[in-house]
mmCIF file of C-alpha atoms and ligand atoms in Angstrom:
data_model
loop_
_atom_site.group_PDB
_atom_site.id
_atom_site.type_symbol
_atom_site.label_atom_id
_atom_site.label_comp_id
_atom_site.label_asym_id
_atom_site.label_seq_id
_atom_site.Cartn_x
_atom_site.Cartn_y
_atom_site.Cartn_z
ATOM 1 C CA UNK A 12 55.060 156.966 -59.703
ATOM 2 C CA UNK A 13 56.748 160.144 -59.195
ATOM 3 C CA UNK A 14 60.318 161.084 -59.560
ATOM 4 C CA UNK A 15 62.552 159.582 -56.213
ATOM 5 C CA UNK A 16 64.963 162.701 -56.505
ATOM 6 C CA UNK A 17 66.445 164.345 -53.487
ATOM 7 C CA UNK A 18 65.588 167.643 -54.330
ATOM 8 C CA UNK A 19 62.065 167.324 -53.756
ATOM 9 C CA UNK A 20 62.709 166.399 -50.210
ATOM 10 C CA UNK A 21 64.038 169.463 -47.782
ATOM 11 C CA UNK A 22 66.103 167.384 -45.518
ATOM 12 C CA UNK A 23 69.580 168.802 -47.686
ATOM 13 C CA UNK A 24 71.584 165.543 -46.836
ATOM 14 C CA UNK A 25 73.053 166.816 -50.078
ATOM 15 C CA UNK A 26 73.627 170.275 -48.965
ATOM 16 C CA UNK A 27 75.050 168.907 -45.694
ATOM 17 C CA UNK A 28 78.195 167.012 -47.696
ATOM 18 C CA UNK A 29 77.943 169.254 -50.352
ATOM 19 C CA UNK A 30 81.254 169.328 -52.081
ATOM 20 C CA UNK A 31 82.874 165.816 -50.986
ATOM 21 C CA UNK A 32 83.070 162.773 -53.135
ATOM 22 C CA UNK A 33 79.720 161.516 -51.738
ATOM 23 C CA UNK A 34 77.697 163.997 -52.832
ATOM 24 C CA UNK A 35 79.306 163.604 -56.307
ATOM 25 C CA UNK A 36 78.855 159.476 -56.701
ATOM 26 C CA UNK A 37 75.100 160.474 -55.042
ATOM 27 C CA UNK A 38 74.416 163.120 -57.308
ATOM 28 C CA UNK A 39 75.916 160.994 -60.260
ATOM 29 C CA UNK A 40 73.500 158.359 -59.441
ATOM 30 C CA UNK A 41 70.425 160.133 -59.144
ATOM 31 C CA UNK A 42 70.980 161.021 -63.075
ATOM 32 C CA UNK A 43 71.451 157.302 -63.836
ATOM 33 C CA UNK A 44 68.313 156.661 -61.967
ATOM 34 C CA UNK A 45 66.327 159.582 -63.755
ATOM 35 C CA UNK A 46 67.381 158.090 -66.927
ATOM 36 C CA UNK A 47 65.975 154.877 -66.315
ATOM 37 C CA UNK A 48 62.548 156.486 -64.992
ATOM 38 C CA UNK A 49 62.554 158.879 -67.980
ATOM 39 C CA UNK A 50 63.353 155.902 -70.363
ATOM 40 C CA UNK A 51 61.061 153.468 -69.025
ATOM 41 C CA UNK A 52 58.425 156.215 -69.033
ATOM 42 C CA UNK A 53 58.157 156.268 -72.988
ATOM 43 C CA UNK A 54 58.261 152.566 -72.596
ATOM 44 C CA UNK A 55 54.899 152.343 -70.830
ATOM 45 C CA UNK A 56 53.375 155.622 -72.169
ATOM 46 C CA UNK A 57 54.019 154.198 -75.797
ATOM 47 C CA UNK A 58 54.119 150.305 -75.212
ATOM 48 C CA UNK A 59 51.201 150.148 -72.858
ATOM 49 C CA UNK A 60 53.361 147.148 -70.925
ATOM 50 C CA UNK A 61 53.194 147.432 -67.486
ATOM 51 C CA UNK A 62 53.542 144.676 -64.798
ATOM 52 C CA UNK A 63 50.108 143.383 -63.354
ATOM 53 C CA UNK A 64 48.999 146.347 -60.107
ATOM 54 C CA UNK A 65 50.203 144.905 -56.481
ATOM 55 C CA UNK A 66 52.281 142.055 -58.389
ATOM 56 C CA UNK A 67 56.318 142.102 -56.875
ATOM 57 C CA UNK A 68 57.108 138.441 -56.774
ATOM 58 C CA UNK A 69 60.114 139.457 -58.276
ATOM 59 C CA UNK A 70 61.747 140.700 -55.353
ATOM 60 C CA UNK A 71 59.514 138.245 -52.676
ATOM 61 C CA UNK A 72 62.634 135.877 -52.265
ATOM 62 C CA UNK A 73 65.377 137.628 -53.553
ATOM 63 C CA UNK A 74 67.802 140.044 -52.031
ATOM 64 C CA UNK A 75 69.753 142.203 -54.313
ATOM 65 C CA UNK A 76 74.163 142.815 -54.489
ATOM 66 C CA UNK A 77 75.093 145.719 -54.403
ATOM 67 C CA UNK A 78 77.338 147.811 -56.260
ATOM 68 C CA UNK A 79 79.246 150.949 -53.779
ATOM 69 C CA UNK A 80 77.342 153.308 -55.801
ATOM 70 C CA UNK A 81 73.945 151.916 -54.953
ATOM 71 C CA UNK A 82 75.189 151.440 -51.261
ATOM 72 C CA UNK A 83 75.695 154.619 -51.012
ATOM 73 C CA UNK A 84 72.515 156.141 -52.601
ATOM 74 C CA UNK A 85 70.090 153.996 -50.493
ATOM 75 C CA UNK A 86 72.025 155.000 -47.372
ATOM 76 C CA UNK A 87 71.549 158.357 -48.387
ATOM 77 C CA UNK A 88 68.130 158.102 -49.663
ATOM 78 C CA UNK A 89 67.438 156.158 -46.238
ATOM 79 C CA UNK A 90 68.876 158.744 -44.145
ATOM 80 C CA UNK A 91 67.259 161.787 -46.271
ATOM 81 C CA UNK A 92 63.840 159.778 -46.391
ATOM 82 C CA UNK A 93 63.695 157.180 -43.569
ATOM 83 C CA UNK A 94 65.850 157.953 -40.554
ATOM 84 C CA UNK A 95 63.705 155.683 -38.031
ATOM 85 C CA UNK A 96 65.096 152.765 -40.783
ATOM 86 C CA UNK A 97 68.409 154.065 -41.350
ATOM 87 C CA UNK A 98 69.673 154.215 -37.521
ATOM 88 C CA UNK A 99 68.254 150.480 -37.271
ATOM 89 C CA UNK A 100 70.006 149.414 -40.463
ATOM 90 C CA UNK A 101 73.079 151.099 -39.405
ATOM 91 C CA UNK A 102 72.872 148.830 -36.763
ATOM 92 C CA UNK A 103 72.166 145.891 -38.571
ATOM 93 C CA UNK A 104 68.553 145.508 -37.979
ATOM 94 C CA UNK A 105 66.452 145.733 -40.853
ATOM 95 C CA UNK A 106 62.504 146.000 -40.871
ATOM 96 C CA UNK A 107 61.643 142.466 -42.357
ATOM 97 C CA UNK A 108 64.910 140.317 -41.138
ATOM 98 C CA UNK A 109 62.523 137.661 -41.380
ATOM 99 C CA UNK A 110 62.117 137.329 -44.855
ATOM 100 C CA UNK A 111 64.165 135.216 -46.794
ATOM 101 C CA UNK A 112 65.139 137.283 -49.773
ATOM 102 C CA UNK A 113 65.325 141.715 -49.566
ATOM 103 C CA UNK A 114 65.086 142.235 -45.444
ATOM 104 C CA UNK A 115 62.942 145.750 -47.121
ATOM 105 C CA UNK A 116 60.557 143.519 -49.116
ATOM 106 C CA UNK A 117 56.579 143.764 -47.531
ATOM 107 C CA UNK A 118 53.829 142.263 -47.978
ATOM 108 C CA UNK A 119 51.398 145.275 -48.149
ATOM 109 C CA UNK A 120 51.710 148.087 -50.879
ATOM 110 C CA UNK A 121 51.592 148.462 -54.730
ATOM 111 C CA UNK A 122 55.122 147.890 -54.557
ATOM 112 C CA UNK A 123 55.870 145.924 -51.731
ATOM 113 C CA UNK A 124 59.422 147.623 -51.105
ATOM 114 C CA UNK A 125 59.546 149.611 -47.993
ATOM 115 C CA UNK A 126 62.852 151.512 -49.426
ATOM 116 C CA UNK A 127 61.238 152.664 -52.872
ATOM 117 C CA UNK A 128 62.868 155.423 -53.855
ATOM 118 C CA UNK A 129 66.442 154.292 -52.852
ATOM 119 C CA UNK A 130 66.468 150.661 -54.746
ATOM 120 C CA UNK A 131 69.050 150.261 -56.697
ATOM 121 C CA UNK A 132 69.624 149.068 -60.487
ATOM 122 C CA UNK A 133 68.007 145.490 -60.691
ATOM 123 C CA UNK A 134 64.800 146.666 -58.633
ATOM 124 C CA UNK A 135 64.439 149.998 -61.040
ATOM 125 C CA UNK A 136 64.606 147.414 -64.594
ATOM 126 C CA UNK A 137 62.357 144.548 -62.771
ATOM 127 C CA UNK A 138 59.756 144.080 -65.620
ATOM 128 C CA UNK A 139 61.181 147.345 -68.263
ATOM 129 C CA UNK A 140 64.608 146.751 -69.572
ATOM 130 C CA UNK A 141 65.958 145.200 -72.819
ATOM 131 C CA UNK A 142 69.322 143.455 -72.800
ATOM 132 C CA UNK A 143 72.069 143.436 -75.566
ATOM 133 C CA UNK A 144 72.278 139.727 -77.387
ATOM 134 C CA UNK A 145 75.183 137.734 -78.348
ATOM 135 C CA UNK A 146 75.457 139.642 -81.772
ATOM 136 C CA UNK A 147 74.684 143.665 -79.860
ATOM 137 C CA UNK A 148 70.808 143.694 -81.036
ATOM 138 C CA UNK A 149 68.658 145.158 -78.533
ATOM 139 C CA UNK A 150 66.303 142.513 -77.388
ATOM 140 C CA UNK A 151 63.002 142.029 -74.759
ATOM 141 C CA UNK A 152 61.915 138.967 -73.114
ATOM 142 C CA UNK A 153 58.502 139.638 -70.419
ATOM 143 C CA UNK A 154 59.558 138.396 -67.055
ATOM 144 C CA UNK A 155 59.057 135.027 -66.311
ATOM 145 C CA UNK A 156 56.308 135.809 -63.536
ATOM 146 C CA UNK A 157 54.230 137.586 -65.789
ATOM 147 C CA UNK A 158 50.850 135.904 -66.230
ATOM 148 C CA UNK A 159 50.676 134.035 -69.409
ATOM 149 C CA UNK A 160 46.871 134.748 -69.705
ATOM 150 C CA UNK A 161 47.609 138.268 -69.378
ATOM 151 C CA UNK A 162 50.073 137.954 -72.212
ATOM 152 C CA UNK A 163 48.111 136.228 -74.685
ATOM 153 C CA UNK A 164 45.554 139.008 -74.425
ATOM 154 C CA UNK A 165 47.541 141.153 -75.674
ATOM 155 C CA UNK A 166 47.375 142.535 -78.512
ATOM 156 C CA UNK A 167 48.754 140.930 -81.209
ATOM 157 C CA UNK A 168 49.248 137.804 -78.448
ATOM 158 C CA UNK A 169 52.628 137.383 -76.709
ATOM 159 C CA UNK A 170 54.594 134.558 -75.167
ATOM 160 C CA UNK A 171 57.648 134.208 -72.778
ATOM 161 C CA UNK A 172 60.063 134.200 -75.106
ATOM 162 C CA UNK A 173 62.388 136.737 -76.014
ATOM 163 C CA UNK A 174 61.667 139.647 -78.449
ATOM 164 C CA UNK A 175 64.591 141.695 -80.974
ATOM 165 C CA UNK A 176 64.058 144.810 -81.709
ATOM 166 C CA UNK A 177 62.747 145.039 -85.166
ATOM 167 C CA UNK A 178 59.846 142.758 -83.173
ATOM 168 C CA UNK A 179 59.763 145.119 -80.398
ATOM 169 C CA UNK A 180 59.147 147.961 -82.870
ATOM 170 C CA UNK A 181 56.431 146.702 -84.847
ATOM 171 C CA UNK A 182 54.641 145.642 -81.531
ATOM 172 C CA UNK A 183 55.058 148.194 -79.105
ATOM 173 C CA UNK A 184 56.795 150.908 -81.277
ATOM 174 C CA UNK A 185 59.370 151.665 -78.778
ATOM 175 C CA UNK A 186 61.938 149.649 -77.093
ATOM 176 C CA UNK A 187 62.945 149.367 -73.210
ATOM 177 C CA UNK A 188 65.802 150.969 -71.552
ATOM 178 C CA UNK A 189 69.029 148.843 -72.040
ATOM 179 C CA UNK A 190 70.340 147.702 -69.289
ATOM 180 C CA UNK A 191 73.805 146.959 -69.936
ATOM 181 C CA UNK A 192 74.026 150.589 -71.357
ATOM 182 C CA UNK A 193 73.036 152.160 -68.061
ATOM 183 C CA UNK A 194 75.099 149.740 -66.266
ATOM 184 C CA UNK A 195 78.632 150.592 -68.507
ATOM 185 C CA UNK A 196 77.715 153.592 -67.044
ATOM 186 C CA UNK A 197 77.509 152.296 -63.394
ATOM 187 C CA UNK A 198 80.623 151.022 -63.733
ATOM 188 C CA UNK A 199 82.637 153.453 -64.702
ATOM 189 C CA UNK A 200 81.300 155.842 -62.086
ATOM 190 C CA UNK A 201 83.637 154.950 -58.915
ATOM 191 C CA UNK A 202 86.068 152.374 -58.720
ATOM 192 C CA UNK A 203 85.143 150.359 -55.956
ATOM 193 C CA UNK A 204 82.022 149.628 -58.144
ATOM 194 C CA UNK A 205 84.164 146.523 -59.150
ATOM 195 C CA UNK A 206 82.214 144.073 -57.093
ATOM 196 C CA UNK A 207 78.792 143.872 -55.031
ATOM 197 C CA UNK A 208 78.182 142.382 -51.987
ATOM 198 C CA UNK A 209 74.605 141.534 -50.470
ATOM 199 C CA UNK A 210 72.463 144.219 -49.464
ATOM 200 C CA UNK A 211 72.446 142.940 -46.055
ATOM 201 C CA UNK A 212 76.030 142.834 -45.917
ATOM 202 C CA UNK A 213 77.031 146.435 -47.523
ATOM 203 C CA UNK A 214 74.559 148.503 -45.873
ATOM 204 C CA UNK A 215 75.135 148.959 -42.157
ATOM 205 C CA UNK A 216 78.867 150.180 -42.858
ATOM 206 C CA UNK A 217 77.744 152.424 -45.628
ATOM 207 C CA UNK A 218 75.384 154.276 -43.765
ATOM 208 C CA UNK A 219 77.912 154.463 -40.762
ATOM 209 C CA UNK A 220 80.199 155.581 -43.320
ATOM 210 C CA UNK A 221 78.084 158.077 -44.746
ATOM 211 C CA UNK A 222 76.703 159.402 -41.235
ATOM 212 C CA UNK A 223 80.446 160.065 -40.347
ATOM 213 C CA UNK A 224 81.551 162.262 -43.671
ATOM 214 C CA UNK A 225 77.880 164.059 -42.244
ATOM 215 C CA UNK A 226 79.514 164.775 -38.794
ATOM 216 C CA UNK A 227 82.540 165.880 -40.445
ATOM 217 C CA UNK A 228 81.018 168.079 -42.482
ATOM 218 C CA UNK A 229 79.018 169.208 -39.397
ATOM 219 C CA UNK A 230 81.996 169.817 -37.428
ATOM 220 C CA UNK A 231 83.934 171.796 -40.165
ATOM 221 C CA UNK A 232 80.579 174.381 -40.416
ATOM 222 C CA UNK A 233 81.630 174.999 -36.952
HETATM 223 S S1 SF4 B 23 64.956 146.999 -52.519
HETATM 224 FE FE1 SF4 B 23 62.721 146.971 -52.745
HETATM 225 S S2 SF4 B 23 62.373 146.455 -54.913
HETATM 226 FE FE2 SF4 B 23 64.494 145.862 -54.380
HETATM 227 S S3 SF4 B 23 64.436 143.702 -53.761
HETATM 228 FE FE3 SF4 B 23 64.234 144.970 -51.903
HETATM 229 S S4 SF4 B 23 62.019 145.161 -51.623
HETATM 230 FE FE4 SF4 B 23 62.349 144.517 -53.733
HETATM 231 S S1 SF4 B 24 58.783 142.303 -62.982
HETATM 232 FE FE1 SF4 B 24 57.541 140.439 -63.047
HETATM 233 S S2 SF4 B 24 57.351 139.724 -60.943
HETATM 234 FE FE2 SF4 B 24 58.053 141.848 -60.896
HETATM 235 S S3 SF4 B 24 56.193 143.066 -60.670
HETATM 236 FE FE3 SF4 B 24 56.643 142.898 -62.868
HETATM 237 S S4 SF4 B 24 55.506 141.106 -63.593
HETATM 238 FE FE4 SF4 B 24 55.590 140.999 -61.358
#
């Protein structure tokens, strides 16, 4: 998978607000999300774990919260990347309404998410992230859809259970991107990252948000 940044696209949604507090949270983002990629990357070049190709149940009935940061990335990314999808969604009108979990989830495609690049957190550690336990040890537990019969022929065999790090080491000789790290930093970005709402919910008036600071910016060029 290559890298989802911005820069490789030549839209310049970036350019267009360049200077306002979007671009900044945007731009602030995009390194949060390239340090996942570039984390988990050393993960499965070293570990050799990687989720079964064309799997995704993870996301098949479940829509994610967002937090305003990750509103406001996919709208951008969406805009940028997808505008056919981002005037519907602005609207309210999603490609897969139908589905009972992510309204973006599909049925066809390796990853079955019709909004790839611009997924936020949860979608980007799906089957790669460690967690912090009770006592701050970094720890690893396989997601719970992952075949068993793919895990036990591993090897050395492994289970659904959960992994610490001196484990993780001697088995894989690397350990996954934390995810409450990355998310500490998430936080601390923007303060209306205080609560998430549903996807469903936060999206429409983020992109109309976001489509007005581009008319602004429009307008003041002129
Ligand atoms: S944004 Fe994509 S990866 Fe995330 S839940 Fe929706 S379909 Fe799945
Ligand atoms: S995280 Fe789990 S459910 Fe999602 S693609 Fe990987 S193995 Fe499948």
């Amino acid at each position: 998978m290559g890298s989802d940044s911005f820069r490789e696209k030549t839209g310049g949604l970036l350019e267009k607000i360049k200077g306002t507090r979007e671009e900044e949270i945007i731009q602030q983002m995009e390194r949060l999300y390239a340090e996942i990629e570039a984390k988990q990357s050393v993960w499965y070049e070293k570990s050799g774990f990687t989720c079964p190709e064309g799997c995704g149940h993870c996301c098949r009935n479940f829509e994610p919260d967002l937090l305003d940061s990750e509103a406001r990335y996919m709208a951008a990314w969406l805009l940028e990347n997808q505008a056919d999808f981002a005037e519907e969604a602005a609207q309210g009108r999603f490609p897969f309404p139908e589905n009972k979990g992510c309204p973006f989830w599909k049925e066809d495609g390796k990853y079955h998410c019709a909004i790839y690049g611009g997924r936020p957190f949860i979608c980007r550690f799906f089957g790669a992230y460690g967690a912090k336990s009770k006592s701050g040890e970094e720890v690893f537990k396989p997601c719970k859809f992952y075949p068993t019969e793919i895990l036990a022929s591993h090897k050395p065999p492994l289970a659904h259970k959960q992994y610490n790090a001196e484990e993780l080491k001697l088995i894989f000789g690397v350990l996954p991107p934390v995810s409450t790290d990355i998310m500490e930093k998430a936080l601390s970005l923007n303060p209306d990252n205080k609560s998430t709402r549903m996807l469903r919910e936060i999206l429409p008036e983020t992109l109309n948000h976001l489509k007005w600071i581009c008319s602004m910016a429009e307008l003041e060029k002129n």
